[in-house]
Amino acid sequence: DGSEAAKRRAAEAATKEVVDGMVVGLGTGSTTAYAIRELGRAVDAGLDVRGIPTSYQSRSLAREVGIPLTTLDDATPDVAIDGADQFAAGDLVKGGGAAHAREKVVDASADRLLVVADESKRAARLDHPVPVEVLPDAAPTVEAAVRDLGGDPTLRVATRKDGPVVTDNGNVVLDCAFGAVDSPTDLAGGLSAVPGCVEHGLFVGLADAVYVGGADEEVTVER
Ligand code: DER
């Protein structure tokens, strides 16, 4: 459908920034998956790159398409390519895939973070529920702290598994509805200070470019 084609266009446009010898942070989600597949084709054609995955999903897809992998022990990403649940003026809500803890580490370590998205992710102000990865035993106390910050937390329930979604790190996820966020910086600071919060999905000031796949076969780049 249209949005899949738009996601693919955005991802393939961003992948053009990857040149020989680069180390690439490989984000998680369906939009970034198009970039990972495109990188696999480029590797088949002789491109010399190494990838640093951000989740079980991105690692297994990178292996499937033949991208050589490395880790942050041995390399720093020149570029990271990652998706978003919402973007507004370069700030992001991420975590739809419950991978945002490792994504933020890799994305922030990269010299350039390229976000890839379709138009449905665009917003004037961030108002998407913010995923918060939480130590399982801390869920009740983090829920209370989120309410004190003005949010409404919902434990993310798994499908085809009884109980909550469990992240690659063995934690659970609260989706926290705050409505329109006046200051992403302030809310990010408030969430980071909550004991038991492993990582939240506000990526403030991290994106260097947002590649947006439009309905009209176009890709716009917002810097
Ligand atoms: O989990 C994540 O942060 C993903 O990048 C998500 O935000 C975007 O996933 P999508 O490209 O499948 O919409």
PDB file of C-alpha atoms and ligand atoms in Angstrom:
ATOM      1  CA  ASP A   1       0.000   0.000   0.000  1.00  0.00           C
ATOM      2  CA  GLY A   2       0.996   3.661  -0.211  1.00  0.00           C
ATOM      3  CA  SER A   3       2.563   3.947   3.183  1.00  0.00           C
ATOM      4  CA  GLU A   4       4.788   0.887   2.663  1.00  0.00           C
ATOM      5  CA  ALA A   5       6.056   2.383  -0.592  1.00  0.00           C
ATOM      6  CA  ALA A   6       6.637   5.715   1.163  1.00  0.00           C
ATOM      7  CA  LYS A   7       8.520   3.994   4.003  1.00  0.00           C
ATOM      8  CA  ARG A   8      10.652   2.116   1.501  1.00  0.00           C
ATOM      9  CA  ARG A   9      11.457   5.307  -0.447  1.00  0.00           C
ATOM     10  CA  ALA A  10      12.509   7.113   2.723  1.00  0.00           C
ATOM     11  CA  ALA A  11      14.673   4.214   3.861  1.00  0.00           C
ATOM     12  CA  GLU A  12      16.376   3.728   0.501  1.00  0.00           C
ATOM     13  CA  ALA A  13      17.059   7.468   0.197  1.00  0.00           C
ATOM     14  CA  ALA A  14      18.712   7.555   3.630  1.00  0.00           C
ATOM     15  CA  THR A  15      20.816   4.514   2.779  1.00  0.00           C
ATOM     16  CA  LYS A  16      22.500   6.541   0.025  1.00  0.00           C
ATOM     17  CA  GLU A  17      24.437   8.364   2.779  1.00  0.00           C
ATOM     18  CA  VAL A  18      26.242   5.109   3.563  1.00  0.00           C
ATOM     19  CA  VAL A  19      29.612   4.927   1.804  1.00  0.00           C
ATOM     20  CA  ASP A  20      32.449   2.419   1.668  1.00  0.00           C
ATOM     21  CA  GLY A  21      34.127   1.719   4.966  1.00  0.00           C
ATOM     22  CA  MET A  22      31.327   3.024   7.161  1.00  0.00           C
ATOM     23  CA  VAL A  23      29.959   1.477  10.334  1.00  0.00           C
ATOM     24  CA  VAL A  24      26.155   1.756  10.383  1.00  0.00           C
ATOM     25  CA  GLY A  25      23.822   1.611  13.360  1.00  0.00           C
ATOM     26  CA  LEU A  26      20.925  -0.604  12.307  1.00  0.00           C
ATOM     27  CA  GLY A  27      17.649   0.505  13.854  1.00  0.00           C
ATOM     28  CA  THR A  28      14.542  -1.537  14.545  1.00  0.00           C
ATOM     29  CA  GLY A  29      11.111  -1.599  12.953  1.00  0.00           C
ATOM     30  CA  SER A  30       9.474  -2.002   9.571  1.00  0.00           C
ATOM     31  CA  THR A  31      10.756   1.207   7.986  1.00  0.00           C
ATOM     32  CA  THR A  32      14.388   0.616   8.940  1.00  0.00           C
ATOM     33  CA  ALA A  33      13.991  -2.954   7.671  1.00  0.00           C
ATOM     34  CA  TYR A  34      13.826  -1.505   4.143  1.00  0.00           C
ATOM     35  CA  ALA A  35      17.168   0.240   4.770  1.00  0.00           C
ATOM     36  CA  ILE A  36      18.728  -2.966   6.114  1.00  0.00           C
ATOM     37  CA  ARG A  37      17.573  -4.901   3.033  1.00  0.00           C
ATOM     38  CA  GLU A  38      18.948  -2.127   0.762  1.00  0.00           C
ATOM     39  CA  LEU A  39      22.283  -2.277   2.609  1.00  0.00           C
ATOM     40  CA  GLY A  40      22.294  -6.038   2.076  1.00  0.00           C
ATOM     41  CA  ARG A  41      21.932  -5.492  -1.665  1.00  0.00           C
ATOM     42  CA  ALA A  42      24.761  -2.925  -1.562  1.00  0.00           C
ATOM     43  CA  VAL A  43      26.988  -5.392   0.312  1.00  0.00           C
ATOM     44  CA  ASP A  44      26.238  -8.008  -2.350  1.00  0.00           C
ATOM     45  CA  ALA A  45      27.351  -5.405  -4.907  1.00  0.00           C
ATOM     46  CA  GLY A  46      30.640  -4.872  -3.067  1.00  0.00           C
ATOM     47  CA  LEU A  47      29.974  -2.131  -0.485  1.00  0.00           C
ATOM     48  CA  ASP A  48      32.290  -2.463   2.517  1.00  0.00           C
ATOM     49  CA  VAL A  49      30.184  -1.736   5.623  1.00  0.00           C
ATOM     50  CA  ARG A  50      29.720  -3.161   9.077  1.00  0.00           C
ATOM     51  CA  GLY A  51      26.478  -2.949  11.019  1.00  0.00           C
ATOM     52  CA  ILE A  52      25.747  -2.540  14.727  1.00  0.00           C
ATOM     53  CA  PRO A  53      22.245  -3.889  15.407  1.00  0.00           C
ATOM     54  CA  THR A  54      19.838  -2.428  17.970  1.00  0.00           C
ATOM     55  CA  SER A  55      17.649  -5.474  18.629  1.00  0.00           C
ATOM     56  CA  TYR A  56      17.175  -9.185  18.089  1.00  0.00           C
ATOM     57  CA  GLN A  57      15.067  -8.252  15.055  1.00  0.00           C
ATOM     58  CA  SER A  58      17.610  -5.953  13.406  1.00  0.00           C
ATOM     59  CA  ARG A  59      20.463  -8.393  14.122  1.00  0.00           C
ATOM     60  CA  SER A  60      18.649 -11.342  12.590  1.00  0.00           C
ATOM     61  CA  LEU A  61      17.556  -9.343   9.533  1.00  0.00           C
ATOM     62  CA  ALA A  62      21.113  -7.995   9.048  1.00  0.00           C
ATOM     63  CA  ARG A  63      22.453 -11.564   9.175  1.00  0.00           C
ATOM     64  CA  GLU A  64      19.769 -12.722   6.761  1.00  0.00           C
ATOM     65  CA  VAL A  65      20.791 -10.125   4.153  1.00  0.00           C
ATOM     66  CA  GLY A  66      24.529 -10.589   4.726  1.00  0.00           C
ATOM     67  CA  ILE A  67      25.633  -7.399   6.444  1.00  0.00           C
ATOM     68  CA  PRO A  68      28.817  -8.069   8.468  1.00  0.00           C
ATOM     69  CA  LEU A  69      28.204  -7.170  12.113  1.00  0.00           C
ATOM     70  CA  THR A  70      30.319  -5.554  14.790  1.00  0.00           C
ATOM     71  CA  THR A  71      29.708  -4.084  18.235  1.00  0.00           C
ATOM     72  CA  LEU A  72      30.297  -0.866  20.120  1.00  0.00           C
ATOM     73  CA  ASP A  73      33.300  -2.575  21.713  1.00  0.00           C
ATOM     74  CA  ASP A  74      35.053  -2.467  18.371  1.00  0.00           C
ATOM     75  CA  ALA A  75      33.493   0.404  16.418  1.00  0.00           C
ATOM     76  CA  THR A  76      31.571   3.674  16.596  1.00  0.00           C
ATOM     77  CA  PRO A  77      28.800   4.141  14.023  1.00  0.00           C
ATOM     78  CA  ASP A  78      29.408   6.813  11.397  1.00  0.00           C
ATOM     79  CA  VAL A  79      25.689   6.786  10.637  1.00  0.00           C
ATOM     80  CA  ALA A  80      22.676   5.252  12.325  1.00  0.00           C
ATOM     81  CA  ILE A  81      19.440   4.661  10.427  1.00  0.00           C
ATOM     82  CA  ASP A  82      16.317   4.247  12.563  1.00  0.00           C
ATOM     83  CA  GLY A  83      12.573   4.724  12.505  1.00  0.00           C
ATOM     84  CA  ALA A  84      10.212   6.654  14.738  1.00  0.00           C
ATOM     85  CA  ASP A  85       6.661   6.479  15.973  1.00  0.00           C
ATOM     86  CA  GLN A  86       6.359  10.251  15.692  1.00  0.00           C
ATOM     87  CA  PHE A  87       8.618  13.222  14.830  1.00  0.00           C
ATOM     88  CA  ALA A  88       8.193  16.918  15.486  1.00  0.00           C
ATOM     89  CA  ALA A  89      10.894  19.485  14.775  1.00  0.00           C
ATOM     90  CA  GLY A  90      13.619  16.874  15.003  1.00  0.00           C
ATOM     91  CA  ASP A  91      12.467  15.392  18.311  1.00  0.00           C
ATOM     92  CA  LEU A  92      11.141  11.837  18.245  1.00  0.00           C
ATOM     93  CA  VAL A  93       8.951   9.400  20.061  1.00  0.00           C
ATOM     94  CA  LYS A  94      10.349   5.906  19.580  1.00  0.00           C
ATOM     95  CA  GLY A  95       9.738   2.526  21.143  1.00  0.00           C
ATOM     96  CA  GLY A  96       6.872   1.080  19.148  1.00  0.00           C
ATOM     97  CA  GLY A  97       9.021  -2.004  18.774  1.00  0.00           C
ATOM     98  CA  ALA A  98      10.136  -1.975  22.437  1.00  0.00           C
ATOM     99  CA  ALA A  99      13.748  -1.639  21.262  1.00  0.00           C
ATOM    100  CA  HIS A 100      14.366   1.983  22.207  1.00  0.00           C
ATOM    101  CA  ALA A 101      16.888   1.311  25.003  1.00  0.00           C
ATOM    102  CA  ARG A 102      19.550  -0.171  22.723  1.00  0.00           C
ATOM    103  CA  GLU A 103      18.416   2.058  19.834  1.00  0.00           C
ATOM    104  CA  LYS A 104      19.119   5.187  21.867  1.00  0.00           C
ATOM    105  CA  VAL A 105      22.605   3.935  22.802  1.00  0.00           C
ATOM    106  CA  VAL A 106      23.528   3.203  19.175  1.00  0.00           C
ATOM    107  CA  ASP A 107      21.706   6.225  17.712  1.00  0.00           C
ATOM    108  CA  ALA A 108      23.347   8.627  20.167  1.00  0.00           C
ATOM    109  CA  SER A 109      26.808   7.130  19.585  1.00  0.00           C
ATOM    110  CA  ALA A 110      26.585   7.692  15.815  1.00  0.00           C
ATOM    111  CA  ASP A 111      28.084  10.774  14.174  1.00  0.00           C
ATOM    112  CA  ARG A 112      24.813  11.185  12.266  1.00  0.00           C
ATOM    113  CA  LEU A 113      21.352   9.810  13.067  1.00  0.00           C
ATOM    114  CA  LEU A 114      19.118   9.491  10.015  1.00  0.00           C
ATOM    115  CA  VAL A 115      15.461   8.934  10.862  1.00  0.00           C
ATOM    116  CA  VAL A 116      13.308   7.252   8.231  1.00  0.00           C
ATOM    117  CA  ALA A 117       9.531   7.598   8.261  1.00  0.00           C
ATOM    118  CA  ASP A 118       6.385   8.117   6.248  1.00  0.00           C
ATOM    119  CA  GLU A 119       4.118  11.158   6.577  1.00  0.00           C
ATOM    120  CA  SER A 120       1.898   9.476   9.167  1.00  0.00           C
ATOM    121  CA  LYS A 121       4.675   9.960  11.740  1.00  0.00           C
ATOM    122  CA  ARG A 122       4.791  13.766  11.309  1.00  0.00           C
ATOM    123  CA  ALA A 123       3.340  16.001  14.074  1.00  0.00           C
ATOM    124  CA  ALA A 124       3.430  19.679  14.972  1.00  0.00           C
ATOM    125  CA  ARG A 125       4.040  18.712  18.620  1.00  0.00           C
ATOM    126  CA  LEU A 126       4.811  15.291  20.090  1.00  0.00           C
ATOM    127  CA  ASP A 127       1.614  13.747  21.486  1.00  0.00           C
ATOM    128  CA  HIS A 128       2.224  10.019  20.895  1.00  0.00           C
ATOM    129  CA  PRO A 129       2.263   7.876  24.057  1.00  0.00           C
ATOM    130  CA  VAL A 130       5.846   7.615  25.272  1.00  0.00           C
ATOM    131  CA  PRO A 131       7.130   4.034  25.748  1.00  0.00           C
ATOM    132  CA  VAL A 132       9.112   3.587  28.954  1.00  0.00           C
ATOM    133  CA  GLU A 133      11.195   0.437  29.504  1.00  0.00           C
ATOM    134  CA  VAL A 134      10.913  -0.541  33.165  1.00  0.00           C
ATOM    135  CA  LEU A 135      12.488  -3.092  35.484  1.00  0.00           C
ATOM    136  CA  PRO A 136       9.587  -5.539  36.007  1.00  0.00           C
ATOM    137  CA  ASP A 137       9.567  -5.232  39.802  1.00  0.00           C
ATOM    138  CA  ALA A 138       9.524  -1.437  39.519  1.00  0.00           C
ATOM    139  CA  ALA A 139       6.394  -1.237  37.373  1.00  0.00           C
ATOM    140  CA  PRO A 140       4.116  -0.082  40.246  1.00  0.00           C
ATOM    141  CA  THR A 141       6.473   2.645  41.436  1.00  0.00           C
ATOM    142  CA  VAL A 142       7.218   3.853  37.897  1.00  0.00           C
ATOM    143  CA  GLU A 143       3.482   3.950  37.143  1.00  0.00           C
ATOM    144  CA  ALA A 144       2.995   6.205  40.172  1.00  0.00           C
ATOM    145  CA  ALA A 145       5.880   8.463  39.135  1.00  0.00           C
ATOM    146  CA  VAL A 146       4.504   8.698  35.573  1.00  0.00           C
ATOM    147  CA  ARG A 147       1.134   9.789  36.974  1.00  0.00           C
ATOM    148  CA  ASP A 148       2.884  12.402  39.094  1.00  0.00           C
ATOM    149  CA  LEU A 149       4.457  13.678  35.850  1.00  0.00           C
ATOM    150  CA  GLY A 150       0.962  13.978  34.343  1.00  0.00           C
ATOM    151  CA  GLY A 151       1.006  10.760  32.344  1.00  0.00           C
ATOM    152  CA  ASP A 152      -1.362   7.814  32.077  1.00  0.00           C
ATOM    153  CA  PRO A 153       0.688   4.561  32.004  1.00  0.00           C
ATOM    154  CA  THR A 154      -0.481   1.312  30.388  1.00  0.00           C
ATOM    155  CA  LEU A 155       1.513  -1.913  30.698  1.00  0.00           C
ATOM    156  CA  ARG A 156       2.146  -3.182  27.141  1.00  0.00           C
ATOM    157  CA  VAL A 157       0.497  -6.591  26.857  1.00  0.00           C
ATOM    158  CA  ALA A 158       1.914  -9.188  24.474  1.00  0.00           C
ATOM    159  CA  THR A 159      -0.013 -10.945  21.765  1.00  0.00           C
ATOM    160  CA  ARG A 160       0.542 -14.731  21.367  1.00  0.00           C
ATOM    161  CA  LYS A 161       2.167 -14.761  24.800  1.00  0.00           C
ATOM    162  CA  ASP A 162       0.380 -14.489  28.103  1.00  0.00           C
ATOM    163  CA  GLY A 163       1.330 -11.425  30.106  1.00  0.00           C
ATOM    164  CA  PRO A 164       3.352  -8.339  29.178  1.00  0.00           C
ATOM    165  CA  VAL A 165       5.748  -7.705  26.280  1.00  0.00           C
ATOM    166  CA  VAL A 166       9.258  -8.562  27.532  1.00  0.00           C
ATOM    167  CA  THR A 167      12.102  -6.610  25.898  1.00  0.00           C
ATOM    168  CA  ASP A 168      15.440  -8.000  24.621  1.00  0.00           C
ATOM    169  CA  ASN A 169      16.794  -6.803  27.977  1.00  0.00           C
ATOM    170  CA  GLY A 170      14.206  -8.747  30.023  1.00  0.00           C
ATOM    171  CA  ASN A 171      12.186  -5.712  31.053  1.00  0.00           C
ATOM    172  CA  VAL A 172       8.579  -4.604  30.537  1.00  0.00           C
ATOM    173  CA  VAL A 173       7.194  -1.515  28.785  1.00  0.00           C
ATOM    174  CA  LEU A 174       4.739   1.120  29.967  1.00  0.00           C
ATOM    175  CA  ASP A 175       3.101   3.193  27.225  1.00  0.00           C
ATOM    176  CA  CYS A 176       2.589   6.582  28.860  1.00  0.00           C
ATOM    177  CA  ALA A 177       0.048   9.030  27.432  1.00  0.00           C
ATOM    178  CA  PHE A 178       0.945  12.640  28.252  1.00  0.00           C
ATOM    179  CA  GLY A 179      -1.051  14.373  25.519  1.00  0.00           C
ATOM    180  CA  ALA A 180       0.787  17.124  23.661  1.00  0.00           C
ATOM    181  CA  VAL A 181       4.243  17.513  25.187  1.00  0.00           C
ATOM    182  CA  ASP A 182       5.086  21.172  25.807  1.00  0.00           C
ATOM    183  CA  SER A 183       8.752  20.545  26.594  1.00  0.00           C
ATOM    184  CA  PRO A 184      10.220  17.233  25.413  1.00  0.00           C
ATOM    185  CA  THR A 185      13.463  18.171  27.185  1.00  0.00           C
ATOM    186  CA  ASP A 186      11.747  18.630  30.538  1.00  0.00           C
ATOM    187  CA  LEU A 187       9.652  15.460  30.230  1.00  0.00           C
ATOM    188  CA  ALA A 188      12.699  13.454  29.132  1.00  0.00           C
ATOM    189  CA  GLY A 189      14.574  14.670  32.194  1.00  0.00           C
ATOM    190  CA  GLY A 190      11.665  13.842  34.471  1.00  0.00           C
ATOM    191  CA  LEU A 191      11.330  10.309  33.111  1.00  0.00           C
ATOM    192  CA  SER A 192      15.073   9.631  33.190  1.00  0.00           C
ATOM    193  CA  ALA A 193      15.114  10.511  36.889  1.00  0.00           C
ATOM    194  CA  VAL A 194      12.500   7.877  37.803  1.00  0.00           C
ATOM    195  CA  PRO A 195      14.084   4.927  39.653  1.00  0.00           C
ATOM    196  CA  GLY A 196      13.375   1.730  37.677  1.00  0.00           C
ATOM    197  CA  CYS A 197      13.033   3.552  34.380  1.00  0.00           C
ATOM    198  CA  VAL A 198      15.579   1.807  32.151  1.00  0.00           C
ATOM    199  CA  GLU A 199      14.968   4.069  29.133  1.00  0.00           C
ATOM    200  CA  HIS A 200      12.177   6.205  27.687  1.00  0.00           C
ATOM    201  CA  GLY A 201      11.240   6.757  24.057  1.00  0.00           C
ATOM    202  CA  LEU A 202      11.785  10.529  23.861  1.00  0.00           C
ATOM    203  CA  PHE A 203      14.773  11.133  21.560  1.00  0.00           C
ATOM    204  CA  VAL A 204      15.351  14.842  22.046  1.00  0.00           C
ATOM    205  CA  GLY A 205      17.712  16.655  19.696  1.00  0.00           C
ATOM    206  CA  LEU A 206      19.323  13.403  18.454  1.00  0.00           C
ATOM    207  CA  ALA A 207      18.128  13.298  14.843  1.00  0.00           C
ATOM    208  CA  ASP A 208      20.449  14.900  12.305  1.00  0.00           C
ATOM    209  CA  ALA A 209      18.043  14.348   9.423  1.00  0.00           C
ATOM    210  CA  VAL A 210      14.546  12.989   8.943  1.00  0.00           C
ATOM    211  CA  TYR A 211      13.885  11.306   5.589  1.00  0.00           C
ATOM    212  CA  VAL A 212      10.140  11.470   4.998  1.00  0.00           C
ATOM    213  CA  GLY A 213       8.493   9.370   2.319  1.00  0.00           C
ATOM    214  CA  GLY A 214       5.645  11.371   0.815  1.00  0.00           C
ATOM    215  CA  ALA A 215       2.525  10.108  -0.939  1.00  0.00           C
ATOM    216  CA  ASP A 216       3.666  11.773  -4.157  1.00  0.00           C
ATOM    217  CA  GLU A 217       6.681   9.522  -4.859  1.00  0.00           C
ATOM    218  CA  GLU A 218       8.820  12.239  -3.213  1.00  0.00           C
ATOM    219  CA  VAL A 219      11.175  12.022  -0.270  1.00  0.00           C
ATOM    220  CA  THR A 220      11.782  15.191   1.716  1.00  0.00           C
ATOM    221  CA  VAL A 221      14.739  15.572   4.062  1.00  0.00           C
ATOM    222  CA  GLU A 222      14.321  17.729   7.136  1.00  0.00           C
ATOM    223  CA  ARG A 223      17.498  18.703   8.932  1.00  0.00           C
TER     224      ARG A 223
HETATM  225  O1  DER B   1      10.608   0.746  18.010  1.00  0.00           O
HETATM  226  C1  DER B   1      11.013   1.704  17.358  1.00  0.00           C
HETATM  227  O2  DER B   1      11.560   2.702  17.874  1.00  0.00           O
HETATM  228  C2  DER B   1      10.764   1.714  15.883  1.00  0.00           C
HETATM  229  O3  DER B   1      11.766   2.420  15.200  1.00  0.00           O
HETATM  230  C3  DER B   1       9.418   2.360  15.662  1.00  0.00           C
HETATM  231  O4  DER B   1       9.376   3.540  16.353  1.00  0.00           O
HETATM  232  C4  DER B   1       9.128   2.629  14.190  1.00  0.00           C
HETATM  233  O5  DER B   1       8.724   1.429  13.675  1.00  0.00           O
HETATM  234  P1  DER B   1       8.041   1.386  12.217  1.00  0.00           P
HETATM  235  O6  DER B   1       9.112   1.872  11.259  1.00  0.00           O
HETATM  236  O7  DER B   1       7.727  -0.070  12.031  1.00  0.00           O
HETATM  237  O8  DER B   1       6.829   2.270  12.254  1.00  0.00           O
END
